[in-house]
């Protein structure tokens, strides 16, 4: 009966009622612990489901916005001169023409952008690009542009072009 001495705060309850109350509390406590541990185990699954659901919604949104973008304007086919790598001054203008053609042609896929740019390279530039163009080497157009600039552009060419317009 010493374990029940702690419940002396319920003097109006008999010992049997106090014991029943403690057993009910133990049962409640056990079920609460089971519920909390089950919820803790389920939380990562719920988070993964929520992430997958939000990714699916984002994908659907991106797809619909891409589809809306395609239906609002028709792509324009543009002709871009071939860059052969002989005149480094022309690289700045060639890169800008490629960017304009990518935008006008509504070419948003990274691989398609690189393929379009590669199709407009010729001569020495084409040979160097082919040597380094292992599959996936030029993944984004921005990387390819940077590689071309570092290979063919003299350090002060961009400055000279900008200074012409100042």
GROMACS .gro file of C-alpha atoms in nm:
model
  166
    1UNK     CA    1   0.000   0.000   0.000
    2UNK     CA    2   0.307   0.228   0.016
    3UNK     CA    3   0.288   0.293  -0.359
    4UNK     CA    4  -0.060   0.429  -0.306
    5UNK     CA    5   0.051   0.660  -0.028
    6UNK     CA    6   0.143   0.922  -0.288
    7UNK     CA    7  -0.226   0.952  -0.372
    8UNK     CA    8  -0.321   1.073  -0.028
    9UNK     CA    9  -0.434   1.391  -0.200
   10UNK     CA   10  -0.763   1.215  -0.281
   11UNK     CA   11  -0.892   1.158   0.074
   12UNK     CA   12  -1.251   1.140  -0.040
   13UNK     CA   13  -1.176   0.837  -0.266
   14UNK     CA   14  -1.145   0.489  -0.133
   15UNK     CA   15  -0.829   0.287  -0.196
   16UNK     CA   16  -1.002   0.087  -0.471
   17UNK     CA   17  -1.117   0.405  -0.646
   18UNK     CA   18  -0.768   0.552  -0.622
   19UNK     CA   19  -0.623   0.230  -0.765
   20UNK     CA   20  -0.876   0.233  -1.053
   21UNK     CA   21  -0.794   0.597  -1.122
   22UNK     CA   22  -0.419   0.524  -1.134
   23UNK     CA   23  -0.477   0.227  -1.366
   24UNK     CA   24  -0.688   0.443  -1.599
   25UNK     CA   25  -0.411   0.703  -1.600
   26UNK     CA   26  -0.151   0.433  -1.676
   27UNK     CA   27  -0.367   0.307  -1.962
   28UNK     CA   28  -0.410   0.663  -2.095
   29UNK     CA   29  -0.037   0.728  -2.063
   30UNK     CA   30   0.049   0.405  -2.249
   31UNK     CA   31  -0.189   0.485  -2.533
   32UNK     CA   32  -0.054   0.841  -2.554
   33UNK     CA   33   0.305   0.713  -2.574
   34UNK     CA   34   0.204   0.465  -2.846
   35UNK     CA   35   0.028   0.741  -3.040
   36UNK     CA   36   0.324   0.981  -3.015
   37UNK     CA   37   0.578   0.716  -3.117
   38UNK     CA   38   0.359   0.612  -3.413
   39UNK     CA   39   0.327   0.976  -3.517
   40UNK     CA   40   0.705   1.021  -3.487
   41UNK     CA   41   0.759   0.722  -3.714
   42UNK     CA   42   0.495   0.846  -3.960
   43UNK     CA   43   0.629   1.205  -3.973
   44UNK     CA   44   0.912   1.136  -4.222
   45UNK     CA   45   0.668   0.951  -4.449
   46UNK     CA   46   0.422   1.239  -4.433
   47UNK     CA   47   0.702   1.486  -4.510
   48UNK     CA   48   0.815   1.276  -4.807
   49UNK     CA   49   0.457   1.254  -4.935
   50UNK     CA   50   0.416   1.631  -4.898
   51UNK     CA   51   0.743   1.695  -5.083
   52UNK     CA   52   0.644   1.458  -5.362
   53UNK     CA   53   0.303   1.620  -5.386
   54UNK     CA   54   0.448   1.972  -5.398
   55UNK     CA   55   0.704   1.860  -5.659
   56UNK     CA   56   0.423   1.713  -5.868
   57UNK     CA   57   0.225   2.036  -5.837
   58UNK     CA   58   0.533   2.242  -5.928
   59UNK     CA   59   0.595   2.016  -6.226
   60UNK     CA   60   0.235   2.056  -6.336
   61UNK     CA   61   0.262   2.432  -6.292
   62UNK     CA   62   0.590   2.447  -6.486
   63UNK     CA   63   0.444   2.230  -6.759
   64UNK     CA   64   0.132   2.443  -6.783
   65UNK     CA   65   0.331   2.769  -6.780
   66UNK     CA   66   0.563   2.625  -7.046
   67UNK     CA   67   0.259   2.519  -7.250
   68UNK     CA   68   0.104   2.863  -7.202
   69UNK     CA   69   0.428   3.025  -7.310
   70UNK     CA   70   0.432   2.811  -7.623
   71UNK     CA   71   0.074   2.890  -7.715
   72UNK     CA   72   0.099   3.265  -7.663
   73UNK     CA   73   0.368   3.330  -7.924
   74UNK     CA   74   0.500   3.132  -8.213
   75UNK     CA   75   0.872   3.060  -8.227
   76UNK     CA   76   1.069   3.256  -8.482
   77UNK     CA   77   1.331   3.075  -8.685
   78UNK     CA   78   1.648   3.280  -8.709
   79UNK     CA   79   1.964   3.236  -8.908
   80UNK     CA   80   2.287   3.288  -8.714
   81UNK     CA   81   2.623   3.321  -8.888
   82UNK     CA   82   2.882   3.054  -8.819
   83UNK     CA   83   3.160   3.140  -8.576
   84UNK     CA   84   3.487   2.993  -8.698
   85UNK     CA   85   3.720   3.119  -8.424
   86UNK     CA   86   3.946   3.320  -8.655
   87UNK     CA   87   3.831   3.666  -8.552
   88UNK     CA   88   3.796   3.694  -8.175
   89UNK     CA   89   3.616   4.028  -8.211
   90UNK     CA   90   3.318   3.858  -8.372
   91UNK     CA   91   3.267   3.621  -8.076
   92UNK     CA   92   3.094   3.888  -7.867
   93UNK     CA   93   2.843   3.958  -8.141
   94UNK     CA   94   2.802   3.589  -8.226
   95UNK     CA   95   2.719   3.503  -7.862
   96UNK     CA   96   2.459   3.780  -7.854
   97UNK     CA   97   2.308   3.660  -8.182
   98UNK     CA   98   2.287   3.306  -8.043
   99UNK     CA   99   2.110   3.434  -7.731
  100UNK     CA  100   1.862   3.632  -7.942
  101UNK     CA  101   1.799   3.330  -8.165
  102UNK     CA  102   1.747   3.104  -7.860
  103UNK     CA  103   1.493   3.346  -7.720
  104UNK     CA  104   1.316   3.404  -8.051
  105UNK     CA  105   1.308   3.034  -8.126
  106UNK     CA  106   1.179   2.963  -7.774
  107UNK     CA  107   1.456   2.712  -7.710
  108UNK     CA  108   1.449   2.667  -7.332
  109UNK     CA  109   1.596   2.319  -7.290
  110UNK     CA  110   1.967   2.331  -7.196
  111UNK     CA  111   2.064   2.048  -7.431
  112UNK     CA  112   1.875   2.206  -7.720
  113UNK     CA  113   2.045   2.541  -7.655
  114UNK     CA  114   2.389   2.379  -7.666
  115UNK     CA  115   2.299   2.179  -7.977
  116UNK     CA  116   2.185   2.497  -8.152
  117UNK     CA  117   2.507   2.679  -8.060
  118UNK     CA  118   2.723   2.382  -8.166
  119UNK     CA  119   2.545   2.372  -8.500
  120UNK     CA  120   2.659   2.730  -8.561
  121UNK     CA  121   3.028   2.670  -8.488
  122UNK     CA  122   3.272   2.607  -8.767
  123UNK     CA  123   3.642   2.583  -8.847
  124UNK     CA  124   3.884   2.589  -8.556
  125UNK     CA  125   3.613   2.653  -8.298
  126UNK     CA  126   3.419   2.351  -8.419
  127UNK     CA  127   3.729   2.129  -8.392
  128UNK     CA  128   3.806   2.242  -8.037
  129UNK     CA  129   3.444   2.207  -7.932
  130UNK     CA  130   3.427   1.858  -8.082
  131UNK     CA  131   3.740   1.749  -7.895
  132UNK     CA  132   3.605   1.859  -7.561
  133UNK     CA  133   3.241   1.777  -7.631
  134UNK     CA  134   3.213   1.447  -7.456
  135UNK     CA  135   2.849   1.369  -7.386
  136UNK     CA  136   2.721   1.612  -7.128
  137UNK     CA  137   3.035   1.828  -7.122
  138UNK     CA  138   2.854   2.140  -7.238
  139UNK     CA  139   2.542   2.090  -7.032
  140UNK     CA  140   2.418   2.450  -7.001
  141UNK     CA  141   2.462   2.715  -7.267
  142UNK     CA  142   2.616   2.951  -7.007
  143UNK     CA  143   2.902   2.703  -6.949
  144UNK     CA  144   2.961   2.664  -7.320
  145UNK     CA  145   2.961   3.041  -7.365
  146UNK     CA  146   3.217   3.078  -7.085
  147UNK     CA  147   3.440   2.811  -7.241
  148UNK     CA  148   3.425   2.981  -7.581
  149UNK     CA  149   3.502   3.319  -7.427
  150UNK     CA  150   3.801   3.185  -7.234
  151UNK     CA  151   3.932   3.004  -7.543
  152UNK     CA  152   3.881   3.262  -7.817
  153UNK     CA  153   3.830   3.602  -7.659
  154UNK     CA  154   4.124   3.825  -7.585
  155UNK     CA  155   4.120   3.987  -7.243
  156UNK     CA  156   4.042   4.340  -7.363
  157UNK     CA  157   3.801   4.271  -7.649
  158UNK     CA  158   3.487   4.300  -7.437
  159UNK     CA  159   3.615   4.628  -7.291
  160UNK     CA  160   3.683   4.765  -7.641
  161UNK     CA  161   3.332   4.678  -7.756
  162UNK     CA  162   3.170   4.840  -7.454
  163UNK     CA  163   3.385   5.152  -7.489
  164UNK     CA  164   3.263   5.200  -7.848
  165UNK     CA  165   2.912   5.260  -7.714
  166UNK     CA  166   3.008   5.493  -7.427
   0.00000   0.00000   0.00000
